[in-house]
Amino acid sequence: MVKNLFVYGTLKKGHRLSGILDGQKYKGEYHTAPDFDILDYANGSFPIVIPKENGYSIKGELYEVDEEVFRLTDAIEIGAGYTPVQILLMPGDIETTIYVHTDELNLELSDNYIIIEDNVKEWKHGRIW
């Protein structure tokens, strides 16, 4: 069984965990509905997406992943405190999984590596691995 997976940080092409998605079908760049915010943690280490009413759209990459890769990403993201949620991506209303933080965060977050354009936010760390 294959599943859609929307990634917006270290799993994106060229970033430090992107190798996990090697061999999976890349479906292109998409964005979410404006129901989230994305912030940078530890000066570019990784982004955190949180649900936010009247928030931003988040730009990222969509992959079609096999069950084994999905279980691996699920274990990594849930282990890091993220929650998988089902959303529709734009354009095209494509159903996918995204990992978000739903707990209150007591972390030092910033917009240092976040680009904002037309109410769409994207994490753009300068250091590609």
CSV table of N, CA, C and O in Angstrom, one decimal:
chain,number,residue,atom,x,y,z
A,1,MET,N,0.8,-1.2,0.0
A,1,MET,CA,0.0,0.0,0.0
A,1,MET,C,0.9,1.2,0.0
A,1,MET,O,1.8,1.3,0.7
A,2,VAL,N,0.6,2.2,-0.9
A,2,VAL,CA,1.3,3.5,-0.9
A,2,VAL,C,0.5,4.5,-0.2
A,2,VAL,O,-0.7,4.5,-0.2
A,3,LYS,N,1.2,5.5,0.3
A,3,LYS,CA,0.5,6.6,1.0
A,3,LYS,C,1.2,7.9,0.5
A,3,LYS,O,2.4,8.0,0.2
A,4,ASN,N,0.4,9.0,0.6
A,4,ASN,CA,1.0,10.3,0.3
A,4,ASN,C,1.6,10.9,1.6
A,4,ASN,O,1.0,10.8,2.7
A,5,LEU,N,2.7,11.5,1.4
A,5,LEU,CA,3.4,12.1,2.6
A,5,LEU,C,3.9,13.5,2.2
A,5,LEU,O,4.6,13.7,1.2
A,6,PHE,N,3.5,14.5,2.9
A,6,PHE,CA,3.9,15.9,2.7
A,6,PHE,C,5.0,16.3,3.6
A,6,PHE,O,4.9,16.1,4.9
A,7,VAL,N,6.1,16.7,3.1
A,7,VAL,CA,7.3,17.0,3.9
A,7,VAL,C,7.7,18.5,3.7
A,7,VAL,O,7.5,19.1,2.6
A,8,TYR,N,8.1,19.2,4.8
A,8,TYR,CA,8.4,20.6,4.7
A,8,TYR,C,9.7,21.0,5.4
A,8,TYR,O,10.0,22.2,5.5
A,9,GLY,N,10.5,20.0,5.8
A,9,GLY,CA,11.8,20.3,6.5
A,9,GLY,C,12.9,19.4,6.1
A,9,GLY,O,13.3,19.4,5.0
A,10,THR,N,13.4,18.8,7.1
A,10,THR,CA,14.7,18.0,6.9
A,10,THR,C,14.5,16.8,6.0
A,10,THR,O,15.5,16.2,5.6
A,11,LEU,N,13.3,16.4,5.6
A,11,LEU,CA,13.0,15.3,4.7
A,11,LEU,C,13.0,15.8,3.2
A,11,LEU,O,12.9,15.1,2.3
A,12,LYS,N,12.9,17.2,3.0
A,12,LYS,CA,12.9,17.7,1.7
A,12,LYS,C,14.2,17.4,1.0
A,12,LYS,O,15.3,17.2,1.6
A,13,LYS,N,14.2,17.4,-0.4
A,13,LYS,CA,15.3,17.1,-1.2
A,13,LYS,C,16.5,18.0,-0.7
A,13,LYS,O,16.4,19.2,-0.5
A,14,GLY,N,17.7,17.3,-0.6
A,14,GLY,CA,18.9,17.9,-0.3
A,14,GLY,C,19.1,18.2,1.2
A,14,GLY,O,20.2,18.6,1.6
A,15,HIS,N,18.2,17.9,2.0
A,15,HIS,CA,18.3,18.1,3.5
A,15,HIS,C,18.7,16.9,4.2
A,15,HIS,O,18.7,15.8,3.6
A,16,ARG,N,19.1,16.9,5.4
A,16,ARG,CA,19.8,15.9,6.1
A,16,ARG,C,19.1,14.5,6.2
A,16,ARG,O,19.7,13.5,6.3
A,17,LEU,N,17.8,14.5,6.2
A,17,LEU,CA,17.0,13.2,6.2
A,17,LEU,C,16.4,12.8,4.9
A,17,LEU,O,15.6,11.9,4.8
A,18,SER,N,16.7,13.5,3.8
A,18,SER,CA,16.1,13.3,2.5
A,18,SER,C,16.4,11.9,2.0
A,18,SER,O,15.6,11.4,1.2
A,19,GLY,N,17.5,11.3,2.4
A,19,GLY,CA,17.9,10.0,2.0
A,19,GLY,C,16.8,8.9,2.3
A,19,GLY,O,16.7,7.9,1.6
A,20,ILE,N,16.0,9.2,3.3
A,20,ILE,CA,15.0,8.3,3.7
A,20,ILE,C,13.9,8.1,2.6
A,20,ILE,O,13.3,7.1,2.4
A,21,LEU,N,13.8,9.2,1.8
A,21,LEU,CA,12.8,9.1,0.7
A,21,LEU,C,13.4,8.7,-0.6
A,21,LEU,O,12.7,8.7,-1.6
A,22,ASP,N,14.7,8.3,-0.7
A,22,ASP,CA,15.3,7.8,-1.9
A,22,ASP,C,14.4,6.6,-2.4
A,22,ASP,O,14.0,5.8,-1.7
A,23,GLY,N,14.2,6.7,-3.7
A,23,GLY,CA,13.4,5.6,-4.3
A,23,GLY,C,11.9,5.8,-4.3
A,23,GLY,O,11.2,5.0,-4.8
A,24,GLN,N,11.4,6.8,-3.6
A,24,GLN,CA,10.0,7.0,-3.4
A,24,GLN,C,9.6,8.0,-4.5
A,24,GLN,O,10.4,8.8,-5.1
A,25,LYS,N,8.3,8.0,-4.9
A,25,LYS,CA,7.9,8.8,-6.0
A,25,LYS,C,7.6,10.3,-5.6
A,25,LYS,O,6.8,10.5,-4.8
A,26,TYR,N,8.4,11.2,-6.1
A,26,TYR,CA,8.3,12.6,-5.9
A,26,TYR,C,7.1,13.1,-6.8
A,26,TYR,O,7.1,12.9,-8.0
A,27,LYS,N,6.2,13.8,-6.2
A,27,LYS,CA,5.0,14.3,-6.9
A,27,LYS,C,5.0,15.8,-7.1
A,27,LYS,O,4.0,16.3,-7.7
A,28,GLY,N,5.9,16.5,-6.5
A,28,GLY,CA,6.0,17.9,-6.8
A,28,GLY,C,5.8,18.8,-5.5
A,28,GLY,O,5.7,18.3,-4.4
A,29,GLU,N,5.9,20.1,-5.8
A,29,GLU,CA,5.7,21.0,-4.7
A,29,GLU,C,4.2,21.4,-4.6
A,29,GLU,O,3.5,21.6,-5.6
A,30,TYR,N,3.8,21.4,-3.3
A,30,TYR,CA,2.4,21.8,-3.0
A,30,TYR,C,2.4,22.6,-1.8
A,30,TYR,O,3.4,22.9,-1.2
A,31,HIS,N,1.2,23.1,-1.4
A,31,HIS,CA,1.1,23.8,-0.1
A,31,HIS,C,-0.3,23.5,0.5
A,31,HIS,O,-1.2,23.0,-0.1
A,32,THR,N,-0.3,23.7,1.8
A,32,THR,CA,-1.5,23.4,2.6
A,32,THR,C,-2.5,24.5,2.6
A,32,THR,O,-2.2,25.6,2.0
A,33,ALA,N,-3.6,24.3,3.1
A,33,ALA,CA,-4.6,25.4,3.3
A,33,ALA,C,-4.0,26.3,4.4
A,33,ALA,O,-3.0,25.9,5.1
A,34,PRO,N,-4.5,27.6,4.6
A,34,PRO,CA,-3.9,28.5,5.5
A,34,PRO,C,-4.3,28.2,7.0
A,34,PRO,O,-4.9,29.0,7.7
A,35,ASP,N,-4.0,27.0,7.4
A,35,ASP,CA,-4.4,26.5,8.8
A,35,ASP,C,-3.2,26.2,9.7
A,35,ASP,O,-3.4,25.6,10.7
A,36,PHE,N,-2.0,26.8,9.3
A,36,PHE,CA,-0.8,26.4,10.1
A,36,PHE,C,0.1,27.6,10.3
A,36,PHE,O,0.0,28.6,9.7
A,37,ASP,N,1.2,27.3,11.1
A,37,ASP,CA,2.3,28.2,11.1
A,37,ASP,C,3.6,27.3,11.1
A,37,ASP,O,3.5,26.2,11.5
A,38,ILE,N,4.6,27.8,10.6
A,38,ILE,CA,5.9,27.1,10.6
A,38,ILE,C,7.0,28.0,11.1
A,38,ILE,O,7.1,29.2,10.8
A,39,LEU,N,7.7,27.5,12.1
A,39,LEU,CA,8.8,28.2,12.7
A,39,LEU,C,10.1,27.4,12.8
A,39,LEU,O,10.0,26.2,12.7
A,40,ASP,N,11.1,28.1,12.9
A,40,ASP,CA,12.5,27.5,12.8
A,40,ASP,C,13.0,27.3,14.3
A,40,ASP,O,12.8,28.1,15.1
A,41,TYR,N,13.6,26.1,14.5
A,41,TYR,CA,14.1,25.8,15.8
A,41,TYR,C,15.6,25.7,15.7
A,41,TYR,O,16.2,25.2,14.8
A,42,ALA,N,16.3,26.3,16.7
A,42,ALA,CA,17.7,26.2,16.9
A,42,ALA,C,18.5,26.6,15.7
A,42,ALA,O,19.4,25.9,15.2
A,43,ASN,N,18.2,27.8,15.3
A,43,ASN,CA,18.9,28.5,14.2
A,43,ASN,C,19.1,27.6,13.0
A,43,ASN,O,20.3,27.4,12.5
A,44,GLY,N,18.1,27.0,12.5
A,44,GLY,CA,18.1,26.3,11.2
A,44,GLY,C,18.2,24.8,11.4
A,44,GLY,O,18.3,24.1,10.4
A,45,SER,N,18.1,24.2,12.6
A,45,SER,CA,18.2,22.8,12.8
A,45,SER,C,17.0,22.1,12.1
A,45,SER,O,17.2,21.1,11.4
A,46,PHE,N,15.8,22.5,12.3
A,46,PHE,CA,14.6,22.0,11.7
A,46,PHE,C,13.4,22.9,12.0
A,46,PHE,O,13.4,23.7,12.9
A,47,PRO,N,12.4,22.7,11.2
A,47,PRO,CA,11.2,23.5,11.3
A,47,PRO,C,10.2,22.8,12.2
A,47,PRO,O,10.2,21.5,12.3
A,48,ILE,N,9.2,23.5,12.7
A,48,ILE,CA,8.1,22.9,13.5
A,48,ILE,C,6.8,23.6,12.9
A,48,ILE,O,6.8,24.8,12.8
A,49,VAL,N,5.9,22.7,12.5
A,49,VAL,CA,4.6,23.2,12.0
A,49,VAL,C,3.6,23.0,13.1
A,49,VAL,O,3.5,22.0,13.8
A,50,ILE,N,2.8,24.0,13.4
A,50,ILE,CA,1.7,24.0,14.4
A,50,ILE,C,0.4,24.4,13.7
A,50,ILE,O,0.4,25.3,12.8
A,51,PRO,N,-0.7,23.8,14.2
A,51,PRO,CA,-2.0,24.3,13.7
A,51,PRO,C,-2.2,25.7,14.1
A,51,PRO,O,-1.9,26.1,15.3
A,52,LYS,N,-2.8,26.5,13.3
A,52,LYS,CA,-3.1,27.9,13.7
A,52,LYS,C,-4.3,28.4,12.8
A,52,LYS,O,-4.2,28.4,11.6
A,53,GLU,N,-5.4,28.7,13.6
A,53,GLU,CA,-6.5,29.3,12.9
A,53,GLU,C,-6.1,30.6,12.2
A,53,GLU,O,-5.4,31.4,12.8
A,54,ASN,N,-6.6,30.8,11.0
A,54,ASN,CA,-6.3,32.0,10.3
A,54,ASN,C,-4.7,32.2,10.2
A,54,ASN,O,-4.2,33.2,10.3
A,55,GLY,N,-4.1,31.0,9.9
A,55,GLY,CA,-2.6,31.0,9.8
A,55,GLY,C,-2.1,31.2,8.4
A,55,GLY,O,-2.6,32.1,7.6
A,56,TYR,N,-1.2,30.4,8.1
A,56,TYR,CA,-0.5,30.4,6.8
A,56,TYR,C,-0.6,29.1,6.1
A,56,TYR,O,-0.9,28.1,6.7
A,57,SER,N,-0.4,29.2,4.7
A,57,SER,CA,-0.2,27.9,4.0
A,57,SER,C,1.3,27.6,4.1
A,57,SER,O,2.1,28.4,4.3
A,58,ILE,N,1.6,26.3,4.2
A,58,ILE,CA,2.9,25.8,4.3
A,58,ILE,C,3.3,25.2,3.0
A,58,ILE,O,2.6,24.3,2.4
A,59,LYS,N,4.5,25.6,2.4
A,59,LYS,CA,5.0,25.0,1.1
A,59,LYS,C,5.9,23.8,1.4
A,59,LYS,O,6.7,23.9,2.4
A,60,GLY,N,5.7,22.8,0.7
A,60,GLY,CA,6.6,21.6,0.9
A,60,GLY,C,6.6,20.7,-0.3
A,60,GLY,O,6.1,21.1,-1.4
A,61,GLU,N,7.0,19.5,-0.2
A,61,GLU,CA,7.1,18.5,-1.2
A,61,GLU,C,6.2,17.3,-0.9
A,61,GLU,O,6.1,16.9,0.2
A,62,LEU,N,5.6,16.8,-1.9
A,62,LEU,CA,4.7,15.6,-1.8
A,62,LEU,C,5.4,14.4,-2.4
A,62,LEU,O,5.9,14.4,-3.5
A,63,TYR,N,5.3,13.3,-1.6
A,63,TYR,CA,5.9,12.0,-2.0
A,63,TYR,C,4.8,11.0,-1.9
A,63,TYR,O,4.0,11.0,-1.0
A,64,GLU,N,4.9,10.0,-2.8
A,64,GLU,CA,4.1,8.8,-2.7
A,64,GLU,C,5.1,7.7,-2.1
A,64,GLU,O,6.1,7.4,-2.8
A,65,VAL,N,4.8,7.3,-0.9
A,65,VAL,CA,5.8,6.4,-0.2
A,65,VAL,C,5.2,5.0,0.0
A,65,VAL,O,4.0,4.9,0.2
A,66,ASP,N,6.1,4.0,0.1
A,66,ASP,CA,5.6,2.7,0.3
A,66,ASP,C,5.4,2.5,1.9
A,66,ASP,O,5.8,3.4,2.7
A,67,GLU,N,4.8,1.4,2.2
A,67,GLU,CA,4.5,1.1,3.6
A,67,GLU,C,5.7,1.1,4.5
A,67,GLU,O,5.7,1.7,5.7
A,68,GLU,N,6.8,0.6,4.1
A,68,GLU,CA,8.0,0.5,4.9
A,68,GLU,C,8.6,1.9,5.2
A,68,GLU,O,8.9,2.2,6.3
A,69,VAL,N,8.6,2.8,4.2
A,69,VAL,CA,9.1,4.1,4.4
A,69,VAL,C,8.1,4.9,5.2
A,69,VAL,O,8.6,5.7,6.1
A,70,PHE,N,6.9,4.7,5.0
A,70,PHE,CA,5.9,5.4,5.8
A,70,PHE,C,6.0,5.1,7.3
A,70,PHE,O,6.0,5.9,8.2
A,71,ARG,N,6.2,3.8,7.6
A,71,ARG,CA,6.4,3.3,9.0
A,71,ARG,C,7.7,4.0,9.6
A,71,ARG,O,7.7,4.4,10.8
A,72,LEU,N,8.7,4.1,8.8
A,72,LEU,CA,10.0,4.7,9.3
A,72,LEU,C,9.8,6.2,9.6
A,72,LEU,O,10.2,6.6,10.6
A,73,THR,N,9.2,6.9,8.6
A,73,THR,CA,9.0,8.3,8.9
A,73,THR,C,8.0,8.5,10.0
A,73,THR,O,8.2,9.5,10.8
A,74,ASP,N,7.0,7.7,10.2
A,74,ASP,CA,6.1,7.8,11.3
A,74,ASP,C,6.8,7.6,12.6
A,74,ASP,O,6.6,8.4,13.5
A,75,ALA,N,7.7,6.6,12.7
A,75,ALA,CA,8.4,6.4,13.9
A,75,ALA,C,9.4,7.6,14.3
A,75,ALA,O,9.4,8.0,15.4
A,76,ILE,N,10.0,8.1,13.2
A,76,ILE,CA,10.9,9.3,13.5
A,76,ILE,C,10.1,10.5,13.9
A,76,ILE,O,10.5,11.1,14.9
A,77,GLU,N,9.1,10.8,13.2
A,77,GLU,CA,8.3,12.0,13.5
A,77,GLU,C,7.5,11.9,14.8
A,77,GLU,O,7.6,12.9,15.6
A,78,ILE,N,6.9,10.8,15.1
A,78,ILE,CA,6.2,10.6,16.3
A,78,ILE,C,7.2,10.6,17.5
A,78,ILE,O,6.9,11.2,18.5
A,79,GLY,N,8.3,10.0,17.3
A,79,GLY,CA,9.3,10.0,18.3
A,79,GLY,C,9.9,11.3,18.7
A,79,GLY,O,10.4,11.6,19.8
A,80,ALA,N,9.8,12.3,17.7
A,80,ALA,CA,10.2,13.6,17.9
A,80,ALA,C,9.1,14.5,18.4
A,80,ALA,O,9.3,15.8,18.5
A,81,GLY,N,8.0,14.0,18.7
A,81,GLY,CA,6.9,14.8,19.3
A,81,GLY,C,5.8,15.3,18.3
A,81,GLY,O,5.0,16.0,18.7
A,82,TYR,N,5.9,14.9,17.1
A,82,TYR,CA,4.9,15.3,16.1
A,82,TYR,C,3.8,14.3,16.0
A,82,TYR,O,3.9,13.2,16.4
A,83,THR,N,2.6,14.8,15.6
A,83,THR,CA,1.4,14.1,15.4
A,83,THR,C,1.1,14.0,13.9
A,83,THR,O,1.0,15.1,13.3
A,84,PRO,N,0.8,12.8,13.4
A,84,PRO,CA,0.4,12.7,12.0
A,84,PRO,C,-1.1,13.1,11.9
A,84,PRO,O,-1.9,12.7,12.7
A,85,VAL,N,-1.4,14.0,10.9
A,85,VAL,CA,-2.8,14.4,10.6
A,85,VAL,C,-3.0,14.3,9.1
A,85,VAL,O,-2.1,14.5,8.3
A,86,GLN,N,-4.2,14.1,8.7
A,86,GLN,CA,-4.6,14.0,7.3
A,86,GLN,C,-5.1,15.4,6.9
A,86,GLN,O,-6.0,16.0,7.6
A,87,ILE,N,-4.6,15.9,5.8
A,87,ILE,CA,-5.1,17.2,5.3
A,87,ILE,C,-5.2,17.1,3.8
A,87,ILE,O,-4.8,16.1,3.1
A,88,LEU,N,-5.8,18.1,3.2
A,88,LEU,CA,-5.9,18.2,1.7
A,88,LEU,C,-4.9,19.3,1.3
A,88,LEU,O,-4.8,20.4,1.9
A,89,LEU,N,-4.1,18.9,0.3
A,89,LEU,CA,-3.1,19.9,-0.3
A,89,LEU,C,-3.7,20.6,-1.5
A,89,LEU,O,-4.6,20.2,-2.1
A,90,MET,N,-3.1,21.8,-1.7
A,90,MET,CA,-3.5,22.6,-2.9
A,90,MET,C,-2.3,22.7,-3.8
A,90,MET,O,-1.2,22.8,-3.3
A,91,PRO,N,-2.4,22.8,-5.1
A,91,PRO,CA,-3.7,22.6,-5.8
A,91,PRO,C,-4.1,21.1,-5.9
A,91,PRO,O,-3.3,20.3,-5.7
A,92,GLY,N,-5.3,20.9,-6.2
A,92,GLY,CA,-5.8,19.6,-6.5
A,92,GLY,C,-6.5,18.8,-5.4
A,92,GLY,O,-7.0,17.7,-5.6
A,93,ASP,N,-6.6,19.4,-4.2
A,93,ASP,CA,-7.2,18.6,-3.1
A,93,ASP,C,-6.7,17.2,-2.9
A,93,ASP,O,-7.5,16.3,-2.9
A,94,ILE,N,-5.4,17.1,-2.8
A,94,ILE,CA,-4.8,15.8,-2.7
A,94,ILE,C,-4.7,15.4,-1.2
A,94,ILE,O,-4.1,16.2,-0.4
A,95,GLU,N,-5.2,14.3,-0.8
A,95,GLU,CA,-5.2,13.9,0.6
A,95,GLU,C,-3.8,13.4,0.9
A,95,GLU,O,-3.2,12.6,0.2
A,96,THR,N,-3.3,13.8,2.1
A,96,THR,CA,-1.9,13.4,2.5
A,96,THR,C,-1.8,13.5,4.0
A,96,THR,O,-2.6,14.0,4.7
A,97,THR,N,-0.7,12.9,4.5
A,97,THR,CA,-0.3,13.0,5.9
A,97,THR,C,0.8,14.1,6.0
A,97,THR,O,1.7,14.2,5.2
A,98,ILE,N,0.6,14.9,7.1
A,98,ILE,CA,1.6,15.9,7.5
A,98,ILE,C,1.8,15.7,9.0
A,98,ILE,O,0.9,15.3,9.7
A,99,TYR,N,3.0,16.0,9.4
A,99,TYR,CA,3.3,15.9,10.8
A,99,TYR,C,3.4,17.3,11.5
A,99,TYR,O,4.1,18.1,11.0
A,100,VAL,N,2.6,17.5,12.5
A,100,VAL,CA,2.5,18.8,13.2
A,100,VAL,C,2.7,18.6,14.7
A,100,VAL,O,2.5,17.5,15.2
A,101,HIS,N,3.1,19.7,15.3
A,101,HIS,CA,3.2,19.7,16.8
A,101,HIS,C,1.9,20.2,17.3
A,101,HIS,O,1.4,21.2,16.9
A,102,THR,N,1.3,19.4,18.2
A,102,THR,CA,0.0,19.9,18.8
A,102,THR,C,0.1,20.2,20.3
A,102,THR,O,-0.8,20.8,20.9
A,103,ASP,N,1.3,19.8,20.9
A,103,ASP,CA,1.5,20.2,22.3
A,103,ASP,C,2.0,21.6,22.4
A,103,ASP,O,2.6,22.1,21.5
A,104,GLU,N,1.9,22.2,23.6
A,104,GLU,CA,2.4,23.5,23.8
A,104,GLU,C,3.9,23.4,23.8
A,104,GLU,O,4.5,22.5,24.5
A,105,LEU,N,4.6,24.3,23.1
A,105,LEU,CA,6.0,24.2,23.0
A,105,LEU,C,6.7,25.3,23.8
A,105,LEU,O,6.3,26.5,23.8
A,106,ASN,N,7.6,24.9,24.6
A,106,ASN,CA,8.5,25.8,25.4
A,106,ASN,C,9.8,25.8,24.8
A,106,ASN,O,10.8,25.6,25.4
A,107,LEU,N,9.9,26.1,23.5
A,107,LEU,CA,11.1,26.2,22.7
A,107,LEU,C,11.4,27.6,22.2
A,107,LEU,O,10.4,28.3,22.0
A,108,GLU,N,12.6,27.9,21.9
A,108,GLU,CA,12.9,29.1,21.3
A,108,GLU,C,12.8,29.0,19.8
A,108,GLU,O,13.6,28.4,19.2
A,109,LEU,N,11.7,29.5,19.3
A,109,LEU,CA,11.4,29.4,17.8
A,109,LEU,C,11.6,30.8,17.2
A,109,LEU,O,11.4,31.8,17.8
A,110,SER,N,11.8,30.8,15.9
A,110,SER,CA,12.0,32.1,15.2
A,110,SER,C,11.5,31.9,13.7
A,110,SER,O,11.2,30.8,13.3
A,111,ASP,N,11.6,33.0,13.0
A,111,ASP,CA,11.4,33.0,11.6
A,111,ASP,C,12.7,33.2,10.8
A,111,ASP,O,12.7,33.5,9.6
A,112,ASN,N,13.8,32.9,11.4
A,112,ASN,CA,15.1,33.1,10.8
A,112,ASN,C,15.3,32.4,9.5
A,112,ASN,O,15.9,33.0,8.6
A,113,TYR,N,14.8,31.2,9.3
A,113,TYR,CA,15.0,30.5,8.1
A,113,TYR,C,13.6,30.3,7.4
A,113,TYR,O,13.5,29.3,6.7
A,114,ILE,N,12.7,31.1,7.6
A,114,ILE,CA,11.4,31.0,7.0
A,114,ILE,C,11.2,32.1,6.0
A,114,ILE,O,11.4,33.3,6.3
A,115,ILE,N,10.7,31.8,4.8
A,115,ILE,CA,10.4,32.7,3.8
A,115,ILE,C,8.9,32.8,3.7
A,115,ILE,O,8.2,31.8,3.8
A,116,ILE,N,8.4,34.1,3.7
A,116,ILE,CA,6.9,34.3,3.6
A,116,ILE,C,6.6,35.1,2.4
A,116,ILE,O,7.2,36.1,2.1
A,117,GLU,N,5.7,34.5,1.5
A,117,GLU,CA,5.3,35.1,0.3
A,117,GLU,C,3.9,34.8,0.0
A,117,GLU,O,3.5,33.7,-0.1
A,118,ASP,N,3.1,35.9,-0.1
A,118,ASP,CA,1.6,35.7,-0.4
A,118,ASP,C,1.0,34.8,0.6
A,118,ASP,O,0.2,33.9,0.2
A,119,ASN,N,1.2,34.9,1.9
A,119,ASN,CA,0.6,34.1,3.0
A,119,ASN,C,1.0,32.7,2.9
A,119,ASN,O,0.4,31.8,3.5
A,120,VAL,N,2.1,32.4,2.2
A,120,VAL,CA,2.7,31.0,2.2
A,120,VAL,C,4.0,31.1,2.8
A,120,VAL,O,4.9,31.9,2.4
A,121,LYS,N,4.3,30.2,3.8
A,121,LYS,CA,5.5,30.1,4.5
A,121,LYS,C,6.3,28.8,4.0
A,121,LYS,O,5.7,27.8,3.8
A,122,GLU,N,7.6,29.0,3.9
A,122,GLU,CA,8.5,27.8,3.6
A,122,GLU,C,9.8,27.9,4.4
A,122,GLU,O,10.3,29.0,4.5
A,123,TRP,N,10.2,26.8,4.9
A,123,TRP,CA,11.4,26.7,5.6
A,123,TRP,C,12.5,26.5,4.6
A,123,TRP,O,12.5,25.6,3.7
A,124,LYS,N,13.5,27.4,4.6
A,124,LYS,CA,14.6,27.4,3.7
A,124,LYS,C,15.9,27.6,4.4
A,124,LYS,O,16.5,28.6,4.5
A,125,HIS,N,16.4,26.4,5.0
A,125,HIS,CA,17.6,26.5,5.7
A,125,HIS,C,18.7,26.7,4.7
A,125,HIS,O,18.7,26.1,3.6
A,126,GLY,N,19.7,27.5,5.0
A,126,GLY,CA,20.8,27.8,4.1
A,126,GLY,C,21.8,26.7,4.0
A,126,GLY,O,22.5,26.6,3.0
A,127,ARG,N,21.8,25.8,4.9
A,127,ARG,CA,22.8,24.7,4.9
A,127,ARG,C,22.1,23.4,4.4
A,127,ARG,O,21.3,22.8,5.1
A,128,ILE,N,22.4,23.0,3.2
A,128,ILE,CA,21.9,21.8,2.6
A,128,ILE,C,22.9,20.7,2.9
A,128,ILE,O,24.1,20.9,2.7
A,129,TRP,N,22.5,19.5,3.2
A,129,TRP,CA,23.3,18.4,3.6
A,129,TRP,C,23.8,17.6,2.4
A,129,TRP,O,23.1,17.3,1.6
